Short mmCIF file of C-alpha atoms in Angstrom, two decimals:
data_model
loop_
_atom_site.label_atom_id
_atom_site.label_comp_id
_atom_site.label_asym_id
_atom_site.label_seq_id
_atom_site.Cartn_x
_atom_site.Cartn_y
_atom_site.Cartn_z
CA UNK A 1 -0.66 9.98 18.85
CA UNK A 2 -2.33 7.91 16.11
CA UNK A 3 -4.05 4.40 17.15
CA UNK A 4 -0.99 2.38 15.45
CA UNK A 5 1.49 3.98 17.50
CA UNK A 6 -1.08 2.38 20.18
CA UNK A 7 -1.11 -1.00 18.73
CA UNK A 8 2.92 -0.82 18.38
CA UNK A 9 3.23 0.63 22.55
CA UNK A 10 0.33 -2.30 23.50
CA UNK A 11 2.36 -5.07 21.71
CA UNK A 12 5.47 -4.02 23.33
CA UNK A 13 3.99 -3.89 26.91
CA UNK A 14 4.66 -0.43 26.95
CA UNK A 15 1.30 1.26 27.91
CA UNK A 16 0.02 1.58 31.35
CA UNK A 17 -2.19 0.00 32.76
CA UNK A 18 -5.15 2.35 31.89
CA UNK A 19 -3.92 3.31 28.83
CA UNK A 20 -3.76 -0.52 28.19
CA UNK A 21 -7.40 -1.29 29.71
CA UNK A 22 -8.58 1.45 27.09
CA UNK A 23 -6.80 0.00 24.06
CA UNK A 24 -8.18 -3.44 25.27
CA UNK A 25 -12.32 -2.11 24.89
CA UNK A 26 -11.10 -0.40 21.22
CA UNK A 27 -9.63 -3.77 20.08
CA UNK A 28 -13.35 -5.13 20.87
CA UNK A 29 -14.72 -2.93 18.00
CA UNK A 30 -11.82 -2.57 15.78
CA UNK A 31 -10.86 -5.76 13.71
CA UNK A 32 -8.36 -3.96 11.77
CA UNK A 33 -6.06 -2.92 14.79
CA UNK A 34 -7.18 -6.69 15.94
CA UNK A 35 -5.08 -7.87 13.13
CA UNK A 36 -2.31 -5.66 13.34
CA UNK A 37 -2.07 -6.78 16.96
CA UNK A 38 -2.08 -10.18 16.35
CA UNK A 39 0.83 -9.97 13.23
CA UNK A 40 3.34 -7.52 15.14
CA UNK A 41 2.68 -9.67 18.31
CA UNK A 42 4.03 -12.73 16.22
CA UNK A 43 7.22 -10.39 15.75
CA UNK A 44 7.60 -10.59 19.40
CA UNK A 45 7.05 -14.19 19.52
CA UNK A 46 10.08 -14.74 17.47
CA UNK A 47 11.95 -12.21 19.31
CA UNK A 48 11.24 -13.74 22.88
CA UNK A 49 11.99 -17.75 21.47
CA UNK A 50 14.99 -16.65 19.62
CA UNK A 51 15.80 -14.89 22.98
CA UNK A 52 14.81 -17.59 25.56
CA UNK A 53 16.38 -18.33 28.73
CA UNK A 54 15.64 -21.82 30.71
CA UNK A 55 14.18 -20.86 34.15
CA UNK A 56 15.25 -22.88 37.16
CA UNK A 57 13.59 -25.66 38.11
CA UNK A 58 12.14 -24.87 41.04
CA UNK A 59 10.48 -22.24 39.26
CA UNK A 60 8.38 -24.70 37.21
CA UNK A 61 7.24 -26.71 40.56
CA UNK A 62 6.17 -22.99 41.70
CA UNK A 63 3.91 -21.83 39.18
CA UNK A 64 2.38 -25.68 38.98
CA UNK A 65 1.44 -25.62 42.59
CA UNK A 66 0.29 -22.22 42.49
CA UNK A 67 -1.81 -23.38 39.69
CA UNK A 68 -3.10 -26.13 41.14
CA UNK A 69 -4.56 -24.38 44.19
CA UNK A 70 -5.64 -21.49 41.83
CA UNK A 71 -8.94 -22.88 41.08
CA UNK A 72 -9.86 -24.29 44.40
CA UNK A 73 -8.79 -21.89 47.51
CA UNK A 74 -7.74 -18.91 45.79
CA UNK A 75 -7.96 -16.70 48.14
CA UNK A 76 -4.65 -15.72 47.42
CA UNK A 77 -4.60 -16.11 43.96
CA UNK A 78 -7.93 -14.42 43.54
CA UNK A 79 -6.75 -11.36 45.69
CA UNK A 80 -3.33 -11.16 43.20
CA UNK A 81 -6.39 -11.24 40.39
CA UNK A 82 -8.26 -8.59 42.13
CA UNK A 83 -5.62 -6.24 42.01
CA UNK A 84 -4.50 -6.20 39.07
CA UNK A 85 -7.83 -5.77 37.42
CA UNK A 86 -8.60 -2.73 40.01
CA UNK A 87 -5.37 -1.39 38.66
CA UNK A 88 -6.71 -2.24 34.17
CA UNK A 89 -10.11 -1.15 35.54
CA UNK A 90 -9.72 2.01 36.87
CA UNK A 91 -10.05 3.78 33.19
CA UNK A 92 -13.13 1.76 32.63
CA UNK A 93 -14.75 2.68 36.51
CA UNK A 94 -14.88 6.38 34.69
CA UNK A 95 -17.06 5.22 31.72
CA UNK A 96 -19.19 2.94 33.85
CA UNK A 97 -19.77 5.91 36.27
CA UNK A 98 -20.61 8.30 33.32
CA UNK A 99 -23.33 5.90 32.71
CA UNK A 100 -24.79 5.98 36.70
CA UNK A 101 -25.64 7.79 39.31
CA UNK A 102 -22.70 6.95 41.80
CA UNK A 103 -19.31 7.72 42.02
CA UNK A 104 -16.88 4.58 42.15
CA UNK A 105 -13.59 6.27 43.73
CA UNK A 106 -10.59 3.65 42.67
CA UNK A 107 -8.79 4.23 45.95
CA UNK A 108 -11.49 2.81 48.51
CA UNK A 109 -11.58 0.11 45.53
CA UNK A 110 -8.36 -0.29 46.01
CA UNK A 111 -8.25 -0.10 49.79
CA UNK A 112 -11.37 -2.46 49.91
CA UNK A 113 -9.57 -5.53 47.64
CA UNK A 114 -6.69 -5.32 48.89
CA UNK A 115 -7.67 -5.18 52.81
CA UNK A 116 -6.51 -8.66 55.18
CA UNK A 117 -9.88 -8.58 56.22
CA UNK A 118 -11.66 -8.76 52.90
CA UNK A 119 -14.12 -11.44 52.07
CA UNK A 120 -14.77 -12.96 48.89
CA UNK A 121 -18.23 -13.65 47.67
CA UNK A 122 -18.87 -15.45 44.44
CA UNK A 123 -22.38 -14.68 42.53
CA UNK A 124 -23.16 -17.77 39.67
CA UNK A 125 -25.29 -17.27 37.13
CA UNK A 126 -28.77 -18.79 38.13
CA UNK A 127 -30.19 -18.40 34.61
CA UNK A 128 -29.41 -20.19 31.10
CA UNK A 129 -29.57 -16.25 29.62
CA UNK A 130 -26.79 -15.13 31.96
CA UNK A 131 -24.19 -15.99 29.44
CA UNK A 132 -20.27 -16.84 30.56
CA UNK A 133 -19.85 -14.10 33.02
CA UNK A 134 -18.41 -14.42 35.95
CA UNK A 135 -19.24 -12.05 39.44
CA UNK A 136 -17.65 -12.10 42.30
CA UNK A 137 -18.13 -9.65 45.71
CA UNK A 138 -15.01 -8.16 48.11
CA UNK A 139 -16.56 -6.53 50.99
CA UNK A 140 -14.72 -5.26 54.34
CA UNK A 141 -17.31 -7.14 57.32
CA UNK A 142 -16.63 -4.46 59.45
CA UNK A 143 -17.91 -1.49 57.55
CA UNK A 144 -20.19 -3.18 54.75
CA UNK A 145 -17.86 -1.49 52.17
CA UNK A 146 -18.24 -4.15 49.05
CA UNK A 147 -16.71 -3.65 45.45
CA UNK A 148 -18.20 -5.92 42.60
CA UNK A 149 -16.54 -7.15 39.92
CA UNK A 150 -17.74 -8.47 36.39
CA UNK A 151 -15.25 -10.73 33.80
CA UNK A 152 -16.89 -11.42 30.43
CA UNK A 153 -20.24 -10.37 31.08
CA UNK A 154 -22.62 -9.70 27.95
CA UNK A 155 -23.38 -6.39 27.58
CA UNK A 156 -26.85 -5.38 28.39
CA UNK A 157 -29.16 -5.35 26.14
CA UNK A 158 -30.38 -1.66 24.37
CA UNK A 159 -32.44 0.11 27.06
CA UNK A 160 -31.43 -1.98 29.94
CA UNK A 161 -28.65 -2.17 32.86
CA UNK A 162 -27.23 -4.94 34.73
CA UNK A 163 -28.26 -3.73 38.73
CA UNK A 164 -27.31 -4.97 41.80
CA UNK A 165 -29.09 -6.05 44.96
CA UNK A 166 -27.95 -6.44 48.34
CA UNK A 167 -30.29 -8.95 49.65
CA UNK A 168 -30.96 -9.14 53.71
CA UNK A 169 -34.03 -9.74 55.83
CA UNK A 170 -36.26 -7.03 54.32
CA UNK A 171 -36.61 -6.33 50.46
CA UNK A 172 -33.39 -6.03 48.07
CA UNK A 173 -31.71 -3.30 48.21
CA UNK A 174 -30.35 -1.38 45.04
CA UNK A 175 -26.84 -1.27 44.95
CA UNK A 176 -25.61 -0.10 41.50
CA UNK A 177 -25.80 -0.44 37.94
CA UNK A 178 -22.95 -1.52 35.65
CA UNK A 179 -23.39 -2.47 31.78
CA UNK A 180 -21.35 -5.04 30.86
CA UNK A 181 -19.76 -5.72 27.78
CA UNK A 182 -15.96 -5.12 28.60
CA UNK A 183 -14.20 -8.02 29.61
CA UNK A 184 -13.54 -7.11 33.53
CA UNK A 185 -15.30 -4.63 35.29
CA UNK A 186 -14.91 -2.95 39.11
CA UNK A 187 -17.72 -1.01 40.78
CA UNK A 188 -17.70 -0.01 44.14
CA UNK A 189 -21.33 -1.11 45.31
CA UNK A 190 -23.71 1.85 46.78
CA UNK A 191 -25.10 -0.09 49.53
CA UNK A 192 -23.36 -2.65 52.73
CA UNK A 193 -22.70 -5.50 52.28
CA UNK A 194 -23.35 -7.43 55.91
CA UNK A 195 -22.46 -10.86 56.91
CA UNK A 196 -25.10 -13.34 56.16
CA UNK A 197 -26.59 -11.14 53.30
CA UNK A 198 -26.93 -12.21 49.71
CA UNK A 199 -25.65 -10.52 46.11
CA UNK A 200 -28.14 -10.56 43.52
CA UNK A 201 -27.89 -9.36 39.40
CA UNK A 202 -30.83 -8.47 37.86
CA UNK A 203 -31.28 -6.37 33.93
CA UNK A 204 -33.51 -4.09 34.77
CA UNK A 205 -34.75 -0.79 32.54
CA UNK A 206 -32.05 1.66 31.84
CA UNK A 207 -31.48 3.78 34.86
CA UNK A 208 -32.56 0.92 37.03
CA UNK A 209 -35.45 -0.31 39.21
CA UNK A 210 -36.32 0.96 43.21
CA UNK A 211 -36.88 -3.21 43.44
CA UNK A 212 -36.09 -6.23 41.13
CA UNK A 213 -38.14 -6.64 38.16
CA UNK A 214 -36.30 -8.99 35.88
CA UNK A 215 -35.08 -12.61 36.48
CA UNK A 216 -32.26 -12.91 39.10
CA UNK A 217 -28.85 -13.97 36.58
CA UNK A 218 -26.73 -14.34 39.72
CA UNK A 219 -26.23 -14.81 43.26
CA UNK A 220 -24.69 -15.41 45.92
CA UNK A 221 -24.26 -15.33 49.37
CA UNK B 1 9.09 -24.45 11.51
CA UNK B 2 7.28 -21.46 13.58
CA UNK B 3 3.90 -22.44 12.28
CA UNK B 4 3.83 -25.38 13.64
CA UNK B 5 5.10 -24.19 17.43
CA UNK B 6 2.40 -21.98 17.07
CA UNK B 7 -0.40 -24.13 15.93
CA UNK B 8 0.88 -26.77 18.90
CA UNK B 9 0.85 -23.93 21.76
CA UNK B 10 -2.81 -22.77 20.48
CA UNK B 11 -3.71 -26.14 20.52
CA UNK B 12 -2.41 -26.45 24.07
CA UNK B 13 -3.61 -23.11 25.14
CA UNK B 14 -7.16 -24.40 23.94
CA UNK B 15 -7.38 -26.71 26.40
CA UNK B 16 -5.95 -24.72 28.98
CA UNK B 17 -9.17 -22.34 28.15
CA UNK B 18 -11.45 -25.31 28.91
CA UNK B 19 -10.12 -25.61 32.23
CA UNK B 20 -7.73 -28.78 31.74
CA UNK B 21 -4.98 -27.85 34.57
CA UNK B 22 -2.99 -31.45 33.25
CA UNK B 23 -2.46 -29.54 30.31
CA UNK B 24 -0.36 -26.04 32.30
CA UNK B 25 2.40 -28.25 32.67
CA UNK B 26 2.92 -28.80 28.99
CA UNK B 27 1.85 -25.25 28.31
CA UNK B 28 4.88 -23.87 31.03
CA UNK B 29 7.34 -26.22 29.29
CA UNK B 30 6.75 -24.58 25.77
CA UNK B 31 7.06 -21.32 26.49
CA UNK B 32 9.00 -21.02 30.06
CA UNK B 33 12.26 -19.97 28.10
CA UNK B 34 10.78 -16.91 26.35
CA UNK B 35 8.78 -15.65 29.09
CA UNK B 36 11.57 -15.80 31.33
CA UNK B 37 13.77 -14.61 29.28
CA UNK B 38 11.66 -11.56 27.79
CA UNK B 39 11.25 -10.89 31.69
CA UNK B 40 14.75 -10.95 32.50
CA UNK B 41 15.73 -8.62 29.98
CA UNK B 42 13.48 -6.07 31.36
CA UNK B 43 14.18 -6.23 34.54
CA UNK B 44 17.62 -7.10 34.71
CA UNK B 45 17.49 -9.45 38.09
CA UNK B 46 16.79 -12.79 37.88
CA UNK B 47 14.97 -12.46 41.16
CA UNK B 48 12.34 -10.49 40.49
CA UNK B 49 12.61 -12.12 36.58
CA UNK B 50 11.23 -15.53 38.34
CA UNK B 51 8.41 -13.57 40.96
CA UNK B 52 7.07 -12.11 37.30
CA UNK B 53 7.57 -15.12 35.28
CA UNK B 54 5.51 -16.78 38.14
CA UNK B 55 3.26 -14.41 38.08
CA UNK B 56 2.41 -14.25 34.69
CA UNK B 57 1.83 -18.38 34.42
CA UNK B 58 -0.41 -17.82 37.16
CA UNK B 59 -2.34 -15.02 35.15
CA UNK B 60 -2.39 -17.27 31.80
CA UNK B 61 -4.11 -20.01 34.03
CA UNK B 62 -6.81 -17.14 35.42
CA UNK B 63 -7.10 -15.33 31.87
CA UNK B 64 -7.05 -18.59 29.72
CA UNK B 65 -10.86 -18.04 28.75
CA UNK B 66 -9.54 -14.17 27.87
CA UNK B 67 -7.53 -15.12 24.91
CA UNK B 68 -9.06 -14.32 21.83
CA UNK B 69 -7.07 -15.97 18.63
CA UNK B 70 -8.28 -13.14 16.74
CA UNK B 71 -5.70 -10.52 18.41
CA UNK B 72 -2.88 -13.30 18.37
CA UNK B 73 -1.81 -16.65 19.15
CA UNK B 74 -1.30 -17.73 21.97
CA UNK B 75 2.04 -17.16 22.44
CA UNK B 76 1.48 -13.88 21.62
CA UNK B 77 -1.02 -13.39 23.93
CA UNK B 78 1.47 -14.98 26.83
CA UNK B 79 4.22 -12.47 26.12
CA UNK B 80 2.47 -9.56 25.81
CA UNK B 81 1.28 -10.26 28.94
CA UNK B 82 4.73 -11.37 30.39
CA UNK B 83 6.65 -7.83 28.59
CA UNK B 84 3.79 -5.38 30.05
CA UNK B 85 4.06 -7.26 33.58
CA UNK B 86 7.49 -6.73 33.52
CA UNK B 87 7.24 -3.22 32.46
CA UNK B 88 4.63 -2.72 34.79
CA UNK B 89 7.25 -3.79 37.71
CA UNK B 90 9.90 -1.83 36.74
CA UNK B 91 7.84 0.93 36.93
CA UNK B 92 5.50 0.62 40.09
CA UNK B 93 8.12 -1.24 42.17
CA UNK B 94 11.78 0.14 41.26
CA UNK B 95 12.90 4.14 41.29
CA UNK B 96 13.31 5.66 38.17
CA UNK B 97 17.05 5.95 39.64
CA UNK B 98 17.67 2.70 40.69
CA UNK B 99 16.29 1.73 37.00
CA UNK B 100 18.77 3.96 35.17
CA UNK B 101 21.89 2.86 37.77
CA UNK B 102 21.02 -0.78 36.08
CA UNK B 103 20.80 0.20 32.86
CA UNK B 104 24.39 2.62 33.50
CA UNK B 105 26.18 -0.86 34.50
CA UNK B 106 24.57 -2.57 31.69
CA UNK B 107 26.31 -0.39 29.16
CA UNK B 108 29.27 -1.73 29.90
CA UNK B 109 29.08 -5.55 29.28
CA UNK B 110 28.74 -4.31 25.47
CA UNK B 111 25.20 -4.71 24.70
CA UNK B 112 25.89 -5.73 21.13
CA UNK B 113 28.24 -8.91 22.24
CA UNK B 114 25.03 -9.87 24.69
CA UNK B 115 22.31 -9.33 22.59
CA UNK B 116 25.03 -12.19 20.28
CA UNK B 117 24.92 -14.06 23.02
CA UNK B 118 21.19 -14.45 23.78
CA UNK B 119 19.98 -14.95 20.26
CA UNK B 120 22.78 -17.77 19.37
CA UNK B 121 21.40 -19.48 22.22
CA UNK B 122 18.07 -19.51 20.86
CA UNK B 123 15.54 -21.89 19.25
CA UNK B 124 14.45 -19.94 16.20
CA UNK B 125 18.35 -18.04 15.31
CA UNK B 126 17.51 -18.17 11.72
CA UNK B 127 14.68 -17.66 11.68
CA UNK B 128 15.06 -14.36 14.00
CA UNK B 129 18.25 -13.75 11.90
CA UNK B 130 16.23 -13.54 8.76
CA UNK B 131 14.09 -10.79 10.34
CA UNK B 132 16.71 -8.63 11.59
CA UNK B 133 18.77 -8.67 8.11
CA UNK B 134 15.78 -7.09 6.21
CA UNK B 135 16.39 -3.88 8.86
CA UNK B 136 18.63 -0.95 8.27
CA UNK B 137 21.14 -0.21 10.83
CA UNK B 138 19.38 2.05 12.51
CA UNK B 139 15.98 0.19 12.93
CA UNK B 140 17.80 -3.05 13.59
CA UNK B 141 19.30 -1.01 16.76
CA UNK B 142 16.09 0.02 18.46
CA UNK B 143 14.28 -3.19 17.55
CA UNK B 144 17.28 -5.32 19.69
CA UNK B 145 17.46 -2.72 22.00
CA UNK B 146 13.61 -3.29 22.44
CA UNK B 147 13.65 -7.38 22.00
CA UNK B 148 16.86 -7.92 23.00
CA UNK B 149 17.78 -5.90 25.49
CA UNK B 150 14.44 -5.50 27.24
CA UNK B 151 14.49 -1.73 27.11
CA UNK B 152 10.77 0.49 26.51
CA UNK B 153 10.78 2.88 23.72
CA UNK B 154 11.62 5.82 26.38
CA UNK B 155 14.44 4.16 27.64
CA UNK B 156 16.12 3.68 24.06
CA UNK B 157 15.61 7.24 23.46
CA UNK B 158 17.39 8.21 26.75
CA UNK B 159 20.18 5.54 25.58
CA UNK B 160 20.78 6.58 22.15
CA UNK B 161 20.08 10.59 22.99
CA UNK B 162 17.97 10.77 20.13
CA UNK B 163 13.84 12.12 20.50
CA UNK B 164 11.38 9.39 21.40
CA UNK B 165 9.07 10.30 18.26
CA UNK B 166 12.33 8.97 16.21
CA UNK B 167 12.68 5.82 18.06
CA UNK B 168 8.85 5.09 17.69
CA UNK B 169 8.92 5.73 13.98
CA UNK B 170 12.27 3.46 13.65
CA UNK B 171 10.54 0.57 15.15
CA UNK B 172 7.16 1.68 13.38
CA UNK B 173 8.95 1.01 10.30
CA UNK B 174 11.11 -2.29 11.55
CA UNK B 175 7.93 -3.98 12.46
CA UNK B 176 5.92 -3.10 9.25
CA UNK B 177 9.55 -4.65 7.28
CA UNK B 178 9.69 -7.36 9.27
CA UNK B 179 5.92 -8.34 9.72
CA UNK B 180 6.19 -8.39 5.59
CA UNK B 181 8.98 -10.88 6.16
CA UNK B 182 6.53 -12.59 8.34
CA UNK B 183 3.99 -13.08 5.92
CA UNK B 184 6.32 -14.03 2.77
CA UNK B 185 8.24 -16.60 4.80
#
């Protein structure tokens, strides 16, 4: 299958979702399937308006409410987010665990995120250098279990990793290393997570650090 | 005509991006009608169509800051999202059986007097019109089957009983003849 049958299949909605998550990082890198994207999809667009059909009404009042709580709350919301990028990440878990030491298994991701008894934890960026990423923590209370997930984080620099720390009473532990660049990322994290504990990101040297070396981007707790 | 709709929804979307939620409204009311109805045609049940079409609005808010005008406008970016979501339904949520038992009863409210139907009551008919009459027969057929009827490449082959390589190289070639449209008109 060549790469424009791909770009026909990802216009069309037709790939799944890890075919789709994997057509997503090449369209990073490829400005010429990037523009054959963008003029088929405008084929669509006519398609779709030319095909339209009004919604009812109470549809409209719907979405606007679930909008409006979308930024705030959002537990809910953020759990329907969760899941569907565990679902678009689970081709790019492979590539970030080809890259570590661990072994991020999607289905305790999946298990984790969507548990009733998961907790969210957001991490903000603490430093000007962080760029527009955003990091935020699911982890089960009961077992420690915590899956971390990265939207629009800047790749690492060459020679370095992203790392994560699991901050308690004594000194931070390491609890995995991820590399950025794609626009979402999942990693199941390689140590608890306990109530009252903190999330920190450092970069650190490829292959990572036993402790923190570099300036803490984000955290939370 | 369809410049200008999509210069005004990027516009919109932009704003949406930053974080303005005053601005989802008018966003919703733009393109409501063709994200419902791309997601109706899929899955065939206005039920589930508004749980998607919900769905989707709710993942344009969360992904605004994804969109990247390179790979599409905005209202490209919004039905992508609202076909694959759709597709992504039928599959994880519906039998293949219960699928094909819809798509059996479909058959027989004439497909070719609906797809009329749906594209008369349209915003752009001429426009879409246009497109369609540079196709021959045969790629015109998969491409409404595809648009029109909501139906993945797969599903056309199964319909029309001919190999899925020959449906994907029909609309290969529909697209290229009407993207060329596209860019003349």
């Amino acid at each position: 299958m060549s790469v424009h049958d791909f770009v026909v299949e990802y216009v069309l909605g037709e790939l799944v979702p890890e075919e789709r998550a994997a057509f997503e990082r090449h369209l990073d890198g490829c400005s010429r399937c990037s523009a054959e994207v963008a003029t088929i999809g405008e084929v669509i667009v006519e398609g779709a308006f030319a095909g339209a059909v009004a919604p009812p009404a109470e549809l409209r009042t719907r979405v606007l409410e679930s909008v409006a709580d979308a930024g705030q709350v959002a537990s809910l919301g953020r759990r329907a987010r969760w899941a569907t990028w565990v679902t678009a990440a689970a081709a790019a878990i492979v590539l970030i665990v080809a890259g570590s030491t661990f072994l991020a298994r999607p289905t305790d991701i999946d298990r984790i995120v969507a548990s009733a008894d998961a907790v969210t934890v957001v991490a903000s960026a603490t430093a000007a250098h962080a760029g527009d990423g955003a990091i935020e923590v699911v982890y089960l209370p009961a077992t420690g279990e915590a899956v971390l997930s990265a939207e629009s984080l800047a790749a690492a620099p060459d020679g370095q990793t992203y790392q994560a720390w699991v901050i308690g009473d004594g000194a931070p532990q390491p609890a995995g290393l991820f590399a950025g660049g794609a626009d979402r990322l999942v990693i199941l994290l390689e140590h608890p997570l306990q109530p009252g504990d903190a999330i920190g990101v450092t970069l650190e040297p490829a292959g990572g650090s036993p402790a923190p070396t570099g300036d803490v981007l984000f955290l939370g707790a | 005509m369809s410049n200008e709709r999509t210069e005004q929804l990027n516009a919109v979307m932009a704003r949406v991006a930053s974080g303005d939620k005053s601005s989802f409204a008018e966003l919703y009311d733009m393109v409501a009608g063709p994200v419902f109805g791309t997601v109706l045609k899929v899955l065939r049940s206005r039920e589930l169509a508004e749980e998607v079409t919900h769905d989707v609005f709710v993942e344009v808010w969360q992904k605004a800051r994804a969109w990247n005008p390179d790979r599409g406008s905005a209202a490209a970016f919004i039905l992508t999202m609202a076909r694959a979501r759709a597709i992504d339904r039928v599959r994880s949520e519906e039998s293949r059986k219960a699928r094909d038992e819809r798509v059996g009863r479909a058959a027989f409210e004439r497909p070719d007097d609906h797809v009329e139907r749906e594209v008369m009551a349209g915003m752009d008919v001429v426009h879409a019109r246009a497109l369609l009459n540079r196709l021959s027969g045969a790629q015109r057929e998969v491409v409404e089957l595809s648009f029109f009827g909501g139906f993945t490449q797969a599903a056309i082959s199964d319909r029309l009983g001919i190999p899925v390589g020959t449906v994907k190289s029909r609309m290969h070639s529909a697209l290229r003849a009407m993207r060329g449209a596209e860019e003349v008109s």
